[in-house]
mmCIF file of C-alpha atoms in Angstrom:
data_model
loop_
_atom_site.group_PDB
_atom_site.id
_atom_site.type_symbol
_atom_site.label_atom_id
_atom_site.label_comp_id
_atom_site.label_asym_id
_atom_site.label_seq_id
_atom_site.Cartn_x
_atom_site.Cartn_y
_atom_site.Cartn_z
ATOM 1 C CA UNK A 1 -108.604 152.174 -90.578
ATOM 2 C CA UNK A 2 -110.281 152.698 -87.109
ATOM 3 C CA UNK A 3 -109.642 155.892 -85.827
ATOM 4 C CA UNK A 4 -109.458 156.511 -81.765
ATOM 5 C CA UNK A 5 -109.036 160.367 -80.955
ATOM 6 C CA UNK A 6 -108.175 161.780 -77.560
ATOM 7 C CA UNK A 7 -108.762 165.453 -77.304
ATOM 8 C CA UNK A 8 -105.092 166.575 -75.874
ATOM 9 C CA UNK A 9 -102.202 165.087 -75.445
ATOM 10 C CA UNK A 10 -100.823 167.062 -72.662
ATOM 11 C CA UNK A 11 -102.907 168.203 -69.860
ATOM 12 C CA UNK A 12 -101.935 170.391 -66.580
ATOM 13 C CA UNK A 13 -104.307 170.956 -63.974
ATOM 14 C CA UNK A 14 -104.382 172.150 -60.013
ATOM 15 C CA UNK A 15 -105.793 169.714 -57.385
ATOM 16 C CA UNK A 16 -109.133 170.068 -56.916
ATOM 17 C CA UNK A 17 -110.156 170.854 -60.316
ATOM 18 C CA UNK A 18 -112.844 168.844 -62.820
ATOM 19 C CA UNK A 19 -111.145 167.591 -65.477
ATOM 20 C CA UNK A 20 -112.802 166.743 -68.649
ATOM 21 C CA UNK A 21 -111.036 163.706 -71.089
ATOM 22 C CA UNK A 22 -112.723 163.267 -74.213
ATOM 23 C CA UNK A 23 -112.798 160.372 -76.787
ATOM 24 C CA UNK A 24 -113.951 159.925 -80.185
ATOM 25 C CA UNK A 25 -114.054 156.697 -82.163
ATOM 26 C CA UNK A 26 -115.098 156.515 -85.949
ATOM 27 C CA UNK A 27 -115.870 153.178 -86.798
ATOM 28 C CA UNK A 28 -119.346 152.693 -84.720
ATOM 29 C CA UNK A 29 -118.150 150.765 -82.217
ATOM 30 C CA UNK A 30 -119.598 149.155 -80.016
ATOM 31 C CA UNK A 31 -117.568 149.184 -76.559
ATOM 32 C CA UNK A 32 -115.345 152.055 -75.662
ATOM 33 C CA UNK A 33 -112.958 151.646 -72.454
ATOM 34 C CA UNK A 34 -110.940 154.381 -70.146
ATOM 35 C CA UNK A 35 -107.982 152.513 -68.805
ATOM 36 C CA UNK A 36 -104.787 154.598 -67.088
ATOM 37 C CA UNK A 37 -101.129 153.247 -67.653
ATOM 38 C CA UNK A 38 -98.900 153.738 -64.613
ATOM 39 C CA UNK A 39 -95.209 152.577 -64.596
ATOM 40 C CA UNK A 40 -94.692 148.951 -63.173
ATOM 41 C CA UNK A 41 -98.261 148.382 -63.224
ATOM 42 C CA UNK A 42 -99.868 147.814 -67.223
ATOM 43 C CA UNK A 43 -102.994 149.037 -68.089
ATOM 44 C CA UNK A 44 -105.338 149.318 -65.222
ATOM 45 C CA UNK A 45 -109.482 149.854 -66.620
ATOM 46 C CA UNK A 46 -110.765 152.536 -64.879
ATOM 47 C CA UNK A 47 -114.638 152.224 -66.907
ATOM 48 C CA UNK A 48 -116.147 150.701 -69.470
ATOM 49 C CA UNK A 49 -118.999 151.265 -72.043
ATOM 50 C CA UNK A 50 -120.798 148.811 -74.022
ATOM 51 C CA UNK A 51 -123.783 151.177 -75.401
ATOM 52 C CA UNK A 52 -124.999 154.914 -75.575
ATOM 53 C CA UNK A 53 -125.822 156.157 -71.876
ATOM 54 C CA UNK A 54 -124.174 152.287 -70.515
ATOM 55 C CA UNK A 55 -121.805 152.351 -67.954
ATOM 56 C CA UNK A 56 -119.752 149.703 -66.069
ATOM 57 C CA UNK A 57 -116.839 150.198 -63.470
ATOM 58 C CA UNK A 58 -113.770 148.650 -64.063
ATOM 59 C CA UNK A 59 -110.946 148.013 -61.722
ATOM 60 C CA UNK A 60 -110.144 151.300 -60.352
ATOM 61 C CA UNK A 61 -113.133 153.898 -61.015
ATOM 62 C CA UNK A 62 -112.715 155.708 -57.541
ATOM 63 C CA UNK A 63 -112.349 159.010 -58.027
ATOM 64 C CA UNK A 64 -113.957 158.870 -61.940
ATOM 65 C CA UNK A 65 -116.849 159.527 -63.792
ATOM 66 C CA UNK A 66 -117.870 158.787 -67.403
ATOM 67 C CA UNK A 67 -120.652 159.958 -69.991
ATOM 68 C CA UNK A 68 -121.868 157.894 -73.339
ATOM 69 C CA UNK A 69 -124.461 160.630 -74.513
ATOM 70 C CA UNK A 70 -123.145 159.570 -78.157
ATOM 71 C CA UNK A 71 -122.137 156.163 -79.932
ATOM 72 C CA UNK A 72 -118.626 157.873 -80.915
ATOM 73 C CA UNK A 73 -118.224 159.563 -77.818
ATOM 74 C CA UNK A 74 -116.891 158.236 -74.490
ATOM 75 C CA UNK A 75 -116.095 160.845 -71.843
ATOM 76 C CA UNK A 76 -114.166 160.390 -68.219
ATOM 77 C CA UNK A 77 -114.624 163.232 -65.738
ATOM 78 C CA UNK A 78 -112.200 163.597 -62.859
ATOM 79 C CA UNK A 79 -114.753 165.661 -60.274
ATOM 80 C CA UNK A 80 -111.992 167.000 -58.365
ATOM 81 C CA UNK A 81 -108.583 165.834 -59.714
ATOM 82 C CA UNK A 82 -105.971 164.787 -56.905
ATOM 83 C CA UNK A 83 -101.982 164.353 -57.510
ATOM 84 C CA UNK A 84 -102.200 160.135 -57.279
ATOM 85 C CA UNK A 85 -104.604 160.617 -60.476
ATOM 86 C CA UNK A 86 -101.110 162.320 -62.619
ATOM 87 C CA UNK A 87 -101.121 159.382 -65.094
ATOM 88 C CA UNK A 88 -101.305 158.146 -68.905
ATOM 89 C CA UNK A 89 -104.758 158.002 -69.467
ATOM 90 C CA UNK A 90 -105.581 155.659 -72.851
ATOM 91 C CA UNK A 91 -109.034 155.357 -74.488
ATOM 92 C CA UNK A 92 -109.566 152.519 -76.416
ATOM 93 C CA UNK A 93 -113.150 150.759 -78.306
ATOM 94 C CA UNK A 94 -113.628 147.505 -80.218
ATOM 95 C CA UNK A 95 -116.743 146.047 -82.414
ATOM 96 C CA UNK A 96 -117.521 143.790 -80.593
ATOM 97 C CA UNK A 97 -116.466 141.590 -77.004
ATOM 98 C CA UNK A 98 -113.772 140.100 -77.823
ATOM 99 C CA UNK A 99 -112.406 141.681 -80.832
ATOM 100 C CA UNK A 100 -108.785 143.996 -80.375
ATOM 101 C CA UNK A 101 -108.880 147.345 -78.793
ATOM 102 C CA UNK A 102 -108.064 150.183 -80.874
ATOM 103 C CA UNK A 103 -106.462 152.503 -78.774
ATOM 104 C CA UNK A 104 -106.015 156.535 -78.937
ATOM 105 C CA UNK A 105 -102.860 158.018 -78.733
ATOM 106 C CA UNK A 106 -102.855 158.855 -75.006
ATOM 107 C CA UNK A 107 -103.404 162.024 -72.613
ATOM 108 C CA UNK A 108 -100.930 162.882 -70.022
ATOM 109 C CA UNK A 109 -102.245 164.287 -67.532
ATOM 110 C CA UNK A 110 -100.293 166.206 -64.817
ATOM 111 C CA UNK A 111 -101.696 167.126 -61.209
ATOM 112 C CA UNK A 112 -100.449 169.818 -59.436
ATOM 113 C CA UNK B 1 -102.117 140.063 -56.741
ATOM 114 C CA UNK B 2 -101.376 140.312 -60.728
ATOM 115 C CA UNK B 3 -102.961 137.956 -62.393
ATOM 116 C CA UNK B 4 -100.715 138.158 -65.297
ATOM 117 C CA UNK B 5 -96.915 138.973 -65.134
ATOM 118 C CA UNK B 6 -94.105 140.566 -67.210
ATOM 119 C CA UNK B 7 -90.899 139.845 -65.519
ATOM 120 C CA UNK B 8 -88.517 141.446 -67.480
ATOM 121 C CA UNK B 9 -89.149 145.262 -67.377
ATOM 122 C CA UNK B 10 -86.710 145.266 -70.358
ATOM 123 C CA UNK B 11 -85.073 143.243 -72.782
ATOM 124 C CA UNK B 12 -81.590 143.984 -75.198
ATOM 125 C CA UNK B 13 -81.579 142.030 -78.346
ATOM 126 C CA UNK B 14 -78.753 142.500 -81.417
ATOM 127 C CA UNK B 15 -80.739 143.165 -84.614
ATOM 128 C CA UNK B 16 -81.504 139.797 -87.079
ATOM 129 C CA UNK B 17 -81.570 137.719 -83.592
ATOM 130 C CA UNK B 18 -84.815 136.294 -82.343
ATOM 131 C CA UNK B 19 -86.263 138.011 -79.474
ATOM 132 C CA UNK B 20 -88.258 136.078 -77.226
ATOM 133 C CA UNK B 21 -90.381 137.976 -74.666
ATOM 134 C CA UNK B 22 -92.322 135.969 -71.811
ATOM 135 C CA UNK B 23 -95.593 136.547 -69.935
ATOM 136 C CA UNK B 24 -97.124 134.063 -66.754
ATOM 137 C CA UNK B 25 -100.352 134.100 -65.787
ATOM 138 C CA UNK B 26 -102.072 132.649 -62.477
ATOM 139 C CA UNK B 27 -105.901 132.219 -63.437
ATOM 140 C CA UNK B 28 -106.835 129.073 -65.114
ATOM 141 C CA UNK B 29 -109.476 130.500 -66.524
ATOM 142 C CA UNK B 30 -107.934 132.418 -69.126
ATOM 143 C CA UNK B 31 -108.920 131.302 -72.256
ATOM 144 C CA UNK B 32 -107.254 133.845 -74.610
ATOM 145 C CA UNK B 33 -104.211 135.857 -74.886
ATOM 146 C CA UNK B 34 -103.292 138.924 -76.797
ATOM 147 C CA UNK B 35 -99.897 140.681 -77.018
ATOM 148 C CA UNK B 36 -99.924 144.789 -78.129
ATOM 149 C CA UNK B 37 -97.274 146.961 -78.704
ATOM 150 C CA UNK B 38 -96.805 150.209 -78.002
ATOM 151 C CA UNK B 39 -94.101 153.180 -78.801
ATOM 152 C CA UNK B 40 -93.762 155.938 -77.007
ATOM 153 C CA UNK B 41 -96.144 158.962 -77.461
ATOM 154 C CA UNK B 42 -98.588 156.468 -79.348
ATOM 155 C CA UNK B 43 -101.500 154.001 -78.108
ATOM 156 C CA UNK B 44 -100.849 150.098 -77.536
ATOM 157 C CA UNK B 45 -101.550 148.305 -81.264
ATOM 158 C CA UNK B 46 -102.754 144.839 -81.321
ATOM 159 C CA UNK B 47 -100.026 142.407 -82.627
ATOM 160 C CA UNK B 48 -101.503 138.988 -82.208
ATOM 161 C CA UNK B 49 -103.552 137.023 -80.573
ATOM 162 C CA UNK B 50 -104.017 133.299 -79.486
ATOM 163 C CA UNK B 51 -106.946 131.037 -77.833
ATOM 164 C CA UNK B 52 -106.692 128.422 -75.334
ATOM 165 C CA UNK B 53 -107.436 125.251 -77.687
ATOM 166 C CA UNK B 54 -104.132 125.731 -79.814
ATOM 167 C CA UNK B 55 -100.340 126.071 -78.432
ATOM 168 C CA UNK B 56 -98.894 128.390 -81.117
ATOM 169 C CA UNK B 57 -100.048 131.278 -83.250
ATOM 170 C CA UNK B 58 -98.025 132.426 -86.122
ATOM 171 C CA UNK B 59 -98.300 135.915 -88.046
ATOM 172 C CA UNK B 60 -94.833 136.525 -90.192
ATOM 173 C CA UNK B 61 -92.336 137.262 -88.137
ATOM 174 C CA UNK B 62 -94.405 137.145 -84.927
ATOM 175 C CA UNK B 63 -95.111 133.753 -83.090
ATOM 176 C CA UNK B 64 -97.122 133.145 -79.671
ATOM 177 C CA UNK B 65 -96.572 129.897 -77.525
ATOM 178 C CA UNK B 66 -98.941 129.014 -75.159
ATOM 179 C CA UNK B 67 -98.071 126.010 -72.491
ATOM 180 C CA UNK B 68 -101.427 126.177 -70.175
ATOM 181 C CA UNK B 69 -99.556 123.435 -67.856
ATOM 182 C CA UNK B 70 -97.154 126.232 -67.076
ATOM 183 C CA UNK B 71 -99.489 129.041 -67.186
ATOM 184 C CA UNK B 72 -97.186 130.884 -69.058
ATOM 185 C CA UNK B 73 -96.495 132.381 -72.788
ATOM 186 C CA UNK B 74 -94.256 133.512 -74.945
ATOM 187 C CA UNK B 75 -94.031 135.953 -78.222
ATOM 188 C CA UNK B 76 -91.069 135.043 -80.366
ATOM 189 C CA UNK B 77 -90.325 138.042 -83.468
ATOM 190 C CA UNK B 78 -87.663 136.542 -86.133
ATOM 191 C CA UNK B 79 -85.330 138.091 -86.845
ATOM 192 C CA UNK B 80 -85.246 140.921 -84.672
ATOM 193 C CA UNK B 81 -85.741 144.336 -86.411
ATOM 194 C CA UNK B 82 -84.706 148.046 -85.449
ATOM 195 C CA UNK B 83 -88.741 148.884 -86.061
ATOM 196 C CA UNK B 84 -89.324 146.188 -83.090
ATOM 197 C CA UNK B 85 -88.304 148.221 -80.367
ATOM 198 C CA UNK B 86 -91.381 149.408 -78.097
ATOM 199 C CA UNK B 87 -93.116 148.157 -74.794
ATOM 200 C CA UNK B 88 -94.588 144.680 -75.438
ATOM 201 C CA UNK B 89 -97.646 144.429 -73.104
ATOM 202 C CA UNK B 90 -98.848 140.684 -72.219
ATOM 203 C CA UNK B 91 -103.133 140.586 -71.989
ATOM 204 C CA UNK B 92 -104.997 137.764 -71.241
ATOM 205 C CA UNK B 93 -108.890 137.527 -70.842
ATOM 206 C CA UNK B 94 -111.765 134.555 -69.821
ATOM 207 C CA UNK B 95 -114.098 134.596 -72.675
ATOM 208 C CA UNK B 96 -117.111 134.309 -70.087
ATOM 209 C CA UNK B 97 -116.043 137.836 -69.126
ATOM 210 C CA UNK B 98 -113.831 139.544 -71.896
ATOM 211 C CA UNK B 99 -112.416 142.004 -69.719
ATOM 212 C CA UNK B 100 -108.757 142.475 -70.379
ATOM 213 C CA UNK B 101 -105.964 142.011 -67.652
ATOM 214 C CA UNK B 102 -102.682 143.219 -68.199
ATOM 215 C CA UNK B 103 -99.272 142.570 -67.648
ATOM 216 C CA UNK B 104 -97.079 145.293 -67.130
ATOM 217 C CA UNK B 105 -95.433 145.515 -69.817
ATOM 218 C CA UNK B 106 -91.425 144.737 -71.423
ATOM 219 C CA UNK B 107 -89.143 147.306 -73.020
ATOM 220 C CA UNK B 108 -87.881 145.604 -75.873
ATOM 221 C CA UNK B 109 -84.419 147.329 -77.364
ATOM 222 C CA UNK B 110 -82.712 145.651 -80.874
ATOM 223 C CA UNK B 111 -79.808 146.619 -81.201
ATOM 224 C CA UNK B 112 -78.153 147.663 -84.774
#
């Protein structure tokens, strides 16, 4: 069974501050995705990854960063975290385009 | 704009009925549709799935209807079970670009 793993579940932090989001996938995936989940508004992709050190934006990458150093390992960096960015953040990979997402459980993350 | 639209922020069904949940979409170049699921403190799971060259999709209790005249679908679950309840998210990609777009999602409650 695929296994998606977000770091923390609950996250605080002061505007301003870099905010690291980390996200591990064990079944060598290919494609790994950052997407945020706001209320009213579904699943919004934020960046994408299709291979180690490959990077794509999505719909709303203002204000994020990623890193792929590592197959497993898909990273999104907040440089300097503002309140609008207080959200569900989801990671998710899949084999291959167009197979499901396998999503991880979700970080909230709270700006103050 | 959304391209693809959830109407009903949430829907009450009594347990053993059929629930029906509906999703429109506005680009014709969709080509495939997937619905996930998603409880709360967890990460959207895929539920099913259909392509553009067929009108239904069945998995047990779980059916998809497409009608690409009407831009629209619909997930059916028969009967209705107290396990059912969770946000029901509506995705829909074009396979010439895989990337997801999302509805916004409907709160299904069953009812005992």
């Amino acid at each position: 069974d695929v296994k998606v793993t977000q770091s923390s579940r609950y996250l605080v932090k002061r505007t301003g501050e870099k905010v690291f989001l980390e996200c591990v996938q064990d079944m060598d995936h290919e494609n790994m995705f950052w997407y945020r989940q706001d209320p009213g508004l579904g699943l919004r992709l934020i960046y994408f990854s299709y291979d180690v050190k490959m990077k794509e934006k999505g719909d709303i990458p203002e204000g994020y960063s990623v890193s792929r150093e590592k197959k497993e390992r898909f990273s999104l960096i907040l440089e300097s975290a503002s309140t609008n960015q207080t959200s569900m953040y989801l990671c998710a990979s899949s084999f291959r385009w167009g197979s499901p997402l396998h999503f991880g459980n979700g970080t909230r993350l709270t700006v103050t | 704009d959304q391209q693809v639209k959830q109407n009903s922020p949430s829907l009450s069904v009594q347990e053993g009925r059929i629930s029906i949940l509906n999703c429109d979409y506005t680009n014709s170049m969709f080509d495939y549709f997937l619905w996930y699921k998603k409880y709360p403190a967890e990460g959207p799971t895929f539920l099913i799935s259909i392509s553009s060259i067929k009108d239904k999709n069945e998995d047990g209790r779980f059916t998809v209807f497409l009608n690409k005249s009407a831009k629209h679908l619909s997930l059916h679950i028969v009967p209705s079970q107290p396990g059912d309840s969770a946000v029901y998210f509506c995705a829909a990609s074009a396979r010439s670009n895989y990337q997801l777009i999302w509805g916004a999602g409907t709160k299904l409650i069953i009812k005992p």
